[in-house]
Amino acid sequence: MIPDQYLIECPMDTDKDEKYLQSQANTTVYSDAPLRLDVRDPRGVNKHLKVDFSDVLAEPDSFHSFDKVWTWSDILFESSKLWCYRIISLLCAVPVSLISGLLFAILGCIHIWCAMPCIQLCNICMPPIRTLWASLLDIFVAPVCASLGRCLSFIYVNVTKQRA
């Protein structure tokens, strides 16, 4: 049995890239990963795209290839993933960014200069129209509905089954 003084508590947090080690005797928190200044996905929009070699290819205990084959496969997978992404992003990033920027600029302009003034105009004009509409309903529709309700309230329906 290992004494408690040699055990180290290591809380696991999968959302952060930092690893913390804390012993019982020393309450200082150590961080293995330096603070990254160039964070390109600060809100974690693409967490689902973190794919490693072991997520795609894995050998069970009963099957093992040569160690060099496994190592080179890992290197080729990571390198091809990195360089293919770089080449594709080089070809696609500028046009997609341009189209996205143009689209968001158009949507922003329509929202600011067309949609919001119409909504505000409706909000300003609605109280008098709402009062007029409520008065018209109270004058014409409410008496008709009340009369029909009183007339039809005297109708009774009995349902019986006939035996054949």
mmCIF file of the C-alpha atoms, coordinates in Angstrom:
data_MODEL
# 
_entry.id   MODEL 
# 
loop_
_atom_site.group_PDB 
_atom_site.id 
_atom_site.type_symbol 
_atom_site.label_atom_id 
_atom_site.label_alt_id 
_atom_site.label_comp_id 
_atom_site.label_asym_id 
_atom_site.label_entity_id 
_atom_site.label_seq_id 
_atom_site.pdbx_PDB_ins_code 
_atom_site.Cartn_x 
_atom_site.Cartn_y 
_atom_site.Cartn_z 
_atom_site.occupancy 
_atom_site.B_iso_or_equiv 
_atom_site.pdbx_formal_charge 
_atom_site.auth_seq_id 
_atom_site.auth_comp_id 
_atom_site.auth_asym_id 
_atom_site.auth_atom_id 
_atom_site.pdbx_PDB_model_num 
ATOM 1   C CA . MET A 1 1   ? 0.000   0.000  0.000   1.00 0.00 ? 1   MET A CA 1 
ATOM 2   C CA . ILE A 1 2   ? 1.328   3.464  -0.918  1.00 0.00 ? 2   ILE A CA 1 
ATOM 3   C CA . PRO A 1 3   ? 1.302   6.070  1.887   1.00 0.00 ? 3   PRO A CA 1 
ATOM 4   C CA . ASP A 1 4   ? -0.846  9.170  1.306   1.00 0.00 ? 4   ASP A CA 1 
ATOM 5   C CA . GLN A 1 5   ? 2.150   11.512 1.370   1.00 0.00 ? 5   GLN A CA 1 
ATOM 6   C CA . TYR A 1 6   ? 3.383   10.088 -1.972  1.00 0.00 ? 6   TYR A CA 1 
ATOM 7   C CA . LEU A 1 7   ? 0.074   10.365 -3.784  1.00 0.00 ? 7   LEU A CA 1 
ATOM 8   C CA . ILE A 1 8   ? -0.463  13.371 -6.045  1.00 0.00 ? 8   ILE A CA 1 
ATOM 9   C CA . GLU A 1 9   ? -3.942  14.689 -6.882  1.00 0.00 ? 9   GLU A CA 1 
ATOM 10  C CA . CYS A 1 10  ? -4.363  15.321 -10.613 1.00 0.00 ? 10  CYS A CA 1 
ATOM 11  C CA . PRO A 1 11  ? -7.790  16.755 -11.498 1.00 0.00 ? 11  PRO A CA 1 
ATOM 12  C CA . MET A 1 12  ? -8.665  16.130 -15.161 1.00 0.00 ? 12  MET A CA 1 
ATOM 13  C CA . ASP A 1 13  ? -10.257 18.908 -17.200 1.00 0.00 ? 13  ASP A CA 1 
ATOM 14  C CA . THR A 1 14  ? -10.785 18.066 -20.875 1.00 0.00 ? 14  THR A CA 1 
ATOM 15  C CA . ASP A 1 15  ? -11.852 21.602 -21.868 1.00 0.00 ? 15  ASP A CA 1 
ATOM 16  C CA . LYS A 1 16  ? -8.493  23.176 -21.091 1.00 0.00 ? 16  LYS A CA 1 
ATOM 17  C CA . ASP A 1 17  ? -5.084  22.332 -22.478 1.00 0.00 ? 17  ASP A CA 1 
ATOM 18  C CA . GLU A 1 18  ? -3.373  22.966 -19.144 1.00 0.00 ? 18  GLU A CA 1 
ATOM 19  C CA . LYS A 1 19  ? -2.386  20.206 -16.739 1.00 0.00 ? 19  LYS A CA 1 
ATOM 20  C CA . TYR A 1 20  ? -2.301  20.971 -13.044 1.00 0.00 ? 20  TYR A CA 1 
ATOM 21  C CA . LEU A 1 21  ? -0.366  19.093 -10.430 1.00 0.00 ? 21  LEU A CA 1 
ATOM 22  C CA . GLN A 1 22  ? -0.991  19.742 -6.782  1.00 0.00 ? 22  GLN A CA 1 
ATOM 23  C CA . SER A 1 23  ? 0.428   17.856 -3.834  1.00 0.00 ? 23  SER A CA 1 
ATOM 24  C CA . GLN A 1 24  ? -0.961  17.869 -0.318  1.00 0.00 ? 24  GLN A CA 1 
ATOM 25  C CA . ALA A 1 25  ? 2.165   19.314 1.203   1.00 0.00 ? 25  ALA A CA 1 
ATOM 26  C CA . ASN A 1 26  ? 2.573   22.084 -1.382  1.00 0.00 ? 26  ASN A CA 1 
ATOM 27  C CA . THR A 1 27  ? -0.520  24.045 -2.471  1.00 0.00 ? 27  THR A CA 1 
ATOM 28  C CA . THR A 1 28  ? 1.235   25.692 -5.448  1.00 0.00 ? 28  THR A CA 1 
ATOM 29  C CA . VAL A 1 29  ? -0.396  25.050 -8.828  1.00 0.00 ? 29  VAL A CA 1 
ATOM 30  C CA . TYR A 1 30  ? 1.983   24.169 -11.663 1.00 0.00 ? 30  TYR A CA 1 
ATOM 31  C CA . SER A 1 31  ? 1.137   24.604 -15.315 1.00 0.00 ? 31  SER A CA 1 
ATOM 32  C CA . ASP A 1 32  ? 2.864   22.584 -18.032 1.00 0.00 ? 32  ASP A CA 1 
ATOM 33  C CA . ALA A 1 33  ? 1.455   24.501 -21.004 1.00 0.00 ? 33  ALA A CA 1 
ATOM 34  C CA . PRO A 1 34  ? 2.547   28.116 -21.598 1.00 0.00 ? 34  PRO A CA 1 
ATOM 35  C CA . LEU A 1 35  ? -0.135  30.722 -22.186 1.00 0.00 ? 35  LEU A CA 1 
ATOM 36  C CA . ARG A 1 36  ? -0.855  30.881 -25.929 1.00 0.00 ? 36  ARG A CA 1 
ATOM 37  C CA . LEU A 1 37  ? -1.164  34.362 -27.360 1.00 0.00 ? 37  LEU A CA 1 
ATOM 38  C CA . ASP A 1 38  ? -2.317  33.226 -30.822 1.00 0.00 ? 38  ASP A CA 1 
ATOM 39  C CA . VAL A 1 39  ? -5.608  31.503 -30.007 1.00 0.00 ? 39  VAL A CA 1 
ATOM 40  C CA . ARG A 1 40  ? -7.545  31.105 -33.256 1.00 0.00 ? 40  ARG A CA 1 
ATOM 41  C CA . ASP A 1 41  ? -10.649 29.453 -31.777 1.00 0.00 ? 41  ASP A CA 1 
ATOM 42  C CA . PRO A 1 42  ? -11.193 31.258 -28.453 1.00 0.00 ? 42  PRO A CA 1 
ATOM 43  C CA . ARG A 1 43  ? -14.867 30.275 -28.149 1.00 0.00 ? 43  ARG A CA 1 
ATOM 44  C CA . GLY A 1 44  ? -14.319 26.617 -29.037 1.00 0.00 ? 44  GLY A CA 1 
ATOM 45  C CA . VAL A 1 45  ? -16.521 26.662 -32.132 1.00 0.00 ? 45  VAL A CA 1 
ATOM 46  C CA . ASN A 1 46  ? -14.621 23.782 -33.736 1.00 0.00 ? 46  ASN A CA 1 
ATOM 47  C CA . LYS A 1 47  ? -13.971 21.484 -30.772 1.00 0.00 ? 47  LYS A CA 1 
ATOM 48  C CA . HIS A 1 48  ? -15.360 18.570 -32.758 1.00 0.00 ? 48  HIS A CA 1 
ATOM 49  C CA . LEU A 1 49  ? -12.571 18.866 -35.352 1.00 0.00 ? 49  LEU A CA 1 
ATOM 50  C CA . LYS A 1 50  ? -9.759  17.909 -32.981 1.00 0.00 ? 50  LYS A CA 1 
ATOM 51  C CA . VAL A 1 51  ? -8.784  14.613 -34.616 1.00 0.00 ? 51  VAL A CA 1 
ATOM 52  C CA . ASP A 1 52  ? -5.610  12.744 -33.751 1.00 0.00 ? 52  ASP A CA 1 
ATOM 53  C CA . PHE A 1 53  ? -4.046  9.654  -35.281 1.00 0.00 ? 53  PHE A CA 1 
ATOM 54  C CA . SER A 1 54  ? -5.348  7.461  -32.455 1.00 0.00 ? 54  SER A CA 1 
ATOM 55  C CA . ASP A 1 55  ? -8.911  8.701  -33.093 1.00 0.00 ? 55  ASP A CA 1 
ATOM 56  C CA . VAL A 1 56  ? -8.807  7.398  -36.667 1.00 0.00 ? 56  VAL A CA 1 
ATOM 57  C CA . LEU A 1 57  ? -6.443  4.414  -36.596 1.00 0.00 ? 57  LEU A CA 1 
ATOM 58  C CA . ALA A 1 58  ? -5.981  2.049  -33.688 1.00 0.00 ? 58  ALA A CA 1 
ATOM 59  C CA . GLU A 1 59  ? -4.604  -1.467 -33.429 1.00 0.00 ? 59  GLU A CA 1 
ATOM 60  C CA . PRO A 1 60  ? -6.087  -3.849 -30.897 1.00 0.00 ? 60  PRO A CA 1 
ATOM 61  C CA . ASP A 1 61  ? -3.830  -5.918 -28.646 1.00 0.00 ? 61  ASP A CA 1 
ATOM 62  C CA . SER A 1 62  ? -4.241  -8.993 -30.847 1.00 0.00 ? 62  SER A CA 1 
ATOM 63  C CA . PHE A 1 63  ? -2.905  -7.241 -33.987 1.00 0.00 ? 63  PHE A CA 1 
ATOM 64  C CA . HIS A 1 64  ? 0.288   -5.205 -34.153 1.00 0.00 ? 64  HIS A CA 1 
ATOM 65  C CA . SER A 1 65  ? 2.202   -3.998 -37.174 1.00 0.00 ? 65  SER A CA 1 
ATOM 66  C CA . PHE A 1 66  ? 5.912   -3.254 -37.085 1.00 0.00 ? 66  PHE A CA 1 
ATOM 67  C CA . ASP A 1 67  ? 6.849   -0.389 -34.794 1.00 0.00 ? 67  ASP A CA 1 
ATOM 68  C CA . LYS A 1 68  ? 8.411   1.597  -37.627 1.00 0.00 ? 68  LYS A CA 1 
ATOM 69  C CA . VAL A 1 69  ? 5.265   1.176  -39.760 1.00 0.00 ? 69  VAL A CA 1 
ATOM 70  C CA . TRP A 1 70  ? 3.131   2.468  -36.897 1.00 0.00 ? 70  TRP A CA 1 
ATOM 71  C CA . THR A 1 71  ? 5.465   5.431  -36.265 1.00 0.00 ? 71  THR A CA 1 
ATOM 72  C CA . TRP A 1 72  ? 5.704   6.390  -39.944 1.00 0.00 ? 72  TRP A CA 1 
ATOM 73  C CA . SER A 1 73  ? 1.938   6.014  -40.352 1.00 0.00 ? 73  SER A CA 1 
ATOM 74  C CA . ASP A 1 74  ? 1.428   8.416  -37.479 1.00 0.00 ? 74  ASP A CA 1 
ATOM 75  C CA . ILE A 1 75  ? 3.913   10.899 -38.956 1.00 0.00 ? 75  ILE A CA 1 
ATOM 76  C CA . LEU A 1 76  ? 2.372   10.652 -42.439 1.00 0.00 ? 76  LEU A CA 1 
ATOM 77  C CA . PHE A 1 77  ? -1.159  11.050 -41.089 1.00 0.00 ? 77  PHE A CA 1 
ATOM 78  C CA . GLU A 1 78  ? -0.334  14.162 -39.075 1.00 0.00 ? 78  GLU A CA 1 
ATOM 79  C CA . SER A 1 79  ? 1.804   15.694 -41.846 1.00 0.00 ? 79  SER A CA 1 
ATOM 80  C CA . SER A 1 80  ? -0.706  15.052 -44.613 1.00 0.00 ? 80  SER A CA 1 
ATOM 81  C CA . LYS A 1 81  ? -3.541  16.387 -42.463 1.00 0.00 ? 81  LYS A CA 1 
ATOM 82  C CA . LEU A 1 82  ? -1.576  19.544 -41.694 1.00 0.00 ? 82  LEU A CA 1 
ATOM 83  C CA . TRP A 1 83  ? -0.299  20.234 -45.219 1.00 0.00 ? 83  TRP A CA 1 
ATOM 84  C CA . CYS A 1 84  ? -3.552  19.369 -46.995 1.00 0.00 ? 84  CYS A CA 1 
ATOM 85  C CA . TYR A 1 85  ? -5.392  21.733 -44.669 1.00 0.00 ? 85  TYR A CA 1 
ATOM 86  C CA . ARG A 1 86  ? -2.833  24.463 -45.292 1.00 0.00 ? 86  ARG A CA 1 
ATOM 87  C CA . ILE A 1 87  ? -3.043  24.086 -49.085 1.00 0.00 ? 87  ILE A CA 1 
ATOM 88  C CA . ILE A 1 88  ? -6.840  23.936 -49.136 1.00 0.00 ? 88  ILE A CA 1 
ATOM 89  C CA . SER A 1 89  ? -7.123  26.902 -46.775 1.00 0.00 ? 89  SER A CA 1 
ATOM 90  C CA . LEU A 1 90  ? -4.653  28.819 -48.937 1.00 0.00 ? 90  LEU A CA 1 
ATOM 91  C CA . LEU A 1 91  ? -6.913  28.276 -51.952 1.00 0.00 ? 91  LEU A CA 1 
ATOM 92  C CA . CYS A 1 92  ? -10.247 28.773 -50.173 1.00 0.00 ? 92  CYS A CA 1 
ATOM 93  C CA . ALA A 1 93  ? -9.679  31.142 -47.252 1.00 0.00 ? 93  ALA A CA 1 
ATOM 94  C CA . VAL A 1 94  ? -9.447  34.405 -49.191 1.00 0.00 ? 94  VAL A CA 1 
ATOM 95  C CA . PRO A 1 95  ? -12.531 33.882 -51.409 1.00 0.00 ? 95  PRO A CA 1 
ATOM 96  C CA . VAL A 1 96  ? -14.637 32.509 -48.552 1.00 0.00 ? 96  VAL A CA 1 
ATOM 97  C CA . SER A 1 97  ? -13.555 35.377 -46.296 1.00 0.00 ? 97  SER A CA 1 
ATOM 98  C CA . LEU A 1 98  ? -14.387 37.907 -48.997 1.00 0.00 ? 98  LEU A CA 1 
ATOM 99  C CA . ILE A 1 99  ? -17.819 36.385 -49.664 1.00 0.00 ? 99  ILE A CA 1 
ATOM 100 C CA . SER A 1 100 ? -18.567 36.050 -45.931 1.00 0.00 ? 100 SER A CA 1 
ATOM 101 C CA . GLY A 1 101 ? -17.530 39.636 -45.263 1.00 0.00 ? 101 GLY A CA 1 
ATOM 102 C CA . LEU A 1 102 ? -19.662 40.872 -48.146 1.00 0.00 ? 102 LEU A CA 1 
ATOM 103 C CA . LEU A 1 103 ? -22.650 38.810 -46.998 1.00 0.00 ? 103 LEU A CA 1 
ATOM 104 C CA . PHE A 1 104 ? -22.407 40.023 -43.390 1.00 0.00 ? 104 PHE A CA 1 
ATOM 105 C CA . ALA A 1 105 ? -21.983 43.616 -44.569 1.00 0.00 ? 105 ALA A CA 1 
ATOM 106 C CA . ILE A 1 106 ? -25.148 43.358 -46.696 1.00 0.00 ? 106 ILE A CA 1 
ATOM 107 C CA . LEU A 1 107 ? -27.098 41.718 -43.862 1.00 0.00 ? 107 LEU A CA 1 
ATOM 108 C CA . GLY A 1 108 ? -25.883 44.343 -41.399 1.00 0.00 ? 108 GLY A CA 1 
ATOM 109 C CA . CYS A 1 109 ? -26.836 47.183 -43.740 1.00 0.00 ? 109 CYS A CA 1 
ATOM 110 C CA . ILE A 1 110 ? -30.310 45.720 -44.363 1.00 0.00 ? 110 ILE A CA 1 
ATOM 111 C CA . HIS A 1 111 ? -30.834 45.184 -40.650 1.00 0.00 ? 111 HIS A CA 1 
ATOM 112 C CA . ILE A 1 112 ? -29.639 48.650 -39.612 1.00 0.00 ? 112 ILE A CA 1 
ATOM 113 C CA . TRP A 1 113 ? -31.147 50.736 -42.410 1.00 0.00 ? 113 TRP A CA 1 
ATOM 114 C CA . CYS A 1 114 ? -34.284 48.776 -43.426 1.00 0.00 ? 114 CYS A CA 1 
ATOM 115 C CA . ALA A 1 115 ? -35.517 46.279 -40.833 1.00 0.00 ? 115 ALA A CA 1 
ATOM 116 C CA . MET A 1 116 ? -35.025 48.269 -37.626 1.00 0.00 ? 116 MET A CA 1 
ATOM 117 C CA . PRO A 1 117 ? -36.621 51.515 -38.936 1.00 0.00 ? 117 PRO A CA 1 
ATOM 118 C CA . CYS A 1 118 ? -39.675 49.494 -40.097 1.00 0.00 ? 118 CYS A CA 1 
ATOM 119 C CA . ILE A 1 119 ? -39.924 47.770 -36.721 1.00 0.00 ? 119 ILE A CA 1 
ATOM 120 C CA . GLN A 1 120 ? -39.602 51.057 -34.850 1.00 0.00 ? 120 GLN A CA 1 
ATOM 121 C CA . LEU A 1 121 ? -42.192 52.690 -37.109 1.00 0.00 ? 121 LEU A CA 1 
ATOM 122 C CA . CYS A 1 122 ? -44.601 49.832 -36.391 1.00 0.00 ? 122 CYS A CA 1 
ATOM 123 C CA . ASN A 1 123 ? -43.929 50.140 -32.650 1.00 0.00 ? 123 ASN A CA 1 
ATOM 124 C CA . ILE A 1 124 ? -44.718 53.856 -32.796 1.00 0.00 ? 124 ILE A CA 1 
ATOM 125 C CA . CYS A 1 125 ? -47.876 53.464 -34.906 1.00 0.00 ? 125 CYS A CA 1 
ATOM 126 C CA . MET A 1 126 ? -49.296 50.382 -33.185 1.00 0.00 ? 126 MET A CA 1 
ATOM 127 C CA . PRO A 1 127 ? -50.830 51.832 -29.976 1.00 0.00 ? 127 PRO A CA 1 
ATOM 128 C CA . PRO A 1 128 ? -53.462 53.937 -31.804 1.00 0.00 ? 128 PRO A CA 1 
ATOM 129 C CA . ILE A 1 129 ? -54.171 51.129 -34.289 1.00 0.00 ? 129 ILE A CA 1 
ATOM 130 C CA . ARG A 1 130 ? -54.451 48.628 -31.414 1.00 0.00 ? 130 ARG A CA 1 
ATOM 131 C CA . THR A 1 131 ? -56.937 50.906 -29.615 1.00 0.00 ? 131 THR A CA 1 
ATOM 132 C CA . LEU A 1 132 ? -59.009 51.328 -32.792 1.00 0.00 ? 132 LEU A CA 1 
ATOM 133 C CA . TRP A 1 133 ? -58.980 47.579 -33.492 1.00 0.00 ? 133 TRP A CA 1 
ATOM 134 C CA . ALA A 1 134 ? -60.010 46.713 -29.929 1.00 0.00 ? 134 ALA A CA 1 
ATOM 135 C CA . SER A 1 135 ? -62.889 49.228 -30.135 1.00 0.00 ? 135 SER A CA 1 
ATOM 136 C CA . LEU A 1 136 ? -64.082 47.751 -33.456 1.00 0.00 ? 136 LEU A CA 1 
ATOM 137 C CA . LEU A 1 137 ? -64.001 44.241 -32.006 1.00 0.00 ? 137 LEU A CA 1 
ATOM 138 C CA . ASP A 1 138 ? -65.925 45.366 -28.905 1.00 0.00 ? 138 ASP A CA 1 
ATOM 139 C CA . ILE A 1 139 ? -68.554 47.172 -31.012 1.00 0.00 ? 139 ILE A CA 1 
ATOM 140 C CA . PHE A 1 140 ? -69.179 44.655 -33.814 1.00 0.00 ? 140 PHE A CA 1 
ATOM 141 C CA . VAL A 1 141 ? -67.776 41.206 -33.064 1.00 0.00 ? 141 VAL A CA 1 
ATOM 142 C CA . ALA A 1 142 ? -68.320 40.854 -29.306 1.00 0.00 ? 142 ALA A CA 1 
ATOM 143 C CA . PRO A 1 143 ? -72.135 41.337 -29.411 1.00 0.00 ? 143 PRO A CA 1 
ATOM 144 C CA . VAL A 1 144 ? -72.505 38.873 -32.305 1.00 0.00 ? 144 VAL A CA 1 
ATOM 145 C CA . CYS A 1 145 ? -70.430 36.239 -30.484 1.00 0.00 ? 145 CYS A CA 1 
ATOM 146 C CA . ALA A 1 146 ? -72.314 36.783 -27.223 1.00 0.00 ? 146 ALA A CA 1 
ATOM 147 C CA . SER A 1 147 ? -75.704 36.461 -29.014 1.00 0.00 ? 147 SER A CA 1 
ATOM 148 C CA . LEU A 1 148 ? -74.644 33.301 -30.836 1.00 0.00 ? 148 LEU A CA 1 
ATOM 149 C CA . GLY A 1 149 ? -73.318 31.843 -27.611 1.00 0.00 ? 149 GLY A CA 1 
ATOM 150 C CA . ARG A 1 150 ? -76.614 32.453 -25.800 1.00 0.00 ? 150 ARG A CA 1 
ATOM 151 C CA . CYS A 1 151 ? -78.672 31.064 -28.704 1.00 0.00 ? 151 CYS A CA 1 
ATOM 152 C CA . LEU A 1 152 ? -76.573 27.953 -29.098 1.00 0.00 ? 152 LEU A CA 1 
ATOM 153 C CA . SER A 1 153 ? -76.281 27.301 -25.369 1.00 0.00 ? 153 SER A CA 1 
ATOM 154 C CA . PHE A 1 154 ? -79.819 25.851 -25.342 1.00 0.00 ? 154 PHE A CA 1 
ATOM 155 C CA . ILE A 1 155 ? -78.964 23.071 -27.784 1.00 0.00 ? 155 ILE A CA 1 
ATOM 156 C CA . TYR A 1 156 ? -78.560 19.690 -26.125 1.00 0.00 ? 156 TYR A CA 1 
ATOM 157 C CA . VAL A 1 157 ? -77.291 16.595 -27.904 1.00 0.00 ? 157 VAL A CA 1 
ATOM 158 C CA . ASN A 1 158 ? -78.108 13.127 -26.628 1.00 0.00 ? 158 ASN A CA 1 
ATOM 159 C CA . VAL A 1 159 ? -76.187 10.193 -28.042 1.00 0.00 ? 159 VAL A CA 1 
ATOM 160 C CA . THR A 1 160 ? -77.686 6.721  -27.756 1.00 0.00 ? 160 THR A CA 1 
ATOM 161 C CA . LYS A 1 161 ? -76.668 3.435  -29.255 1.00 0.00 ? 161 LYS A CA 1 
ATOM 162 C CA . GLN A 1 162 ? -79.156 1.340  -31.149 1.00 0.00 ? 162 GLN A CA 1 
ATOM 163 C CA . ARG A 1 163 ? -78.868 -2.384 -30.977 1.00 0.00 ? 163 ARG A CA 1 
ATOM 164 C CA . ALA A 1 164 ? -79.267 -4.196 -34.252 1.00 0.00 ? 164 ALA A CA 1 
# 
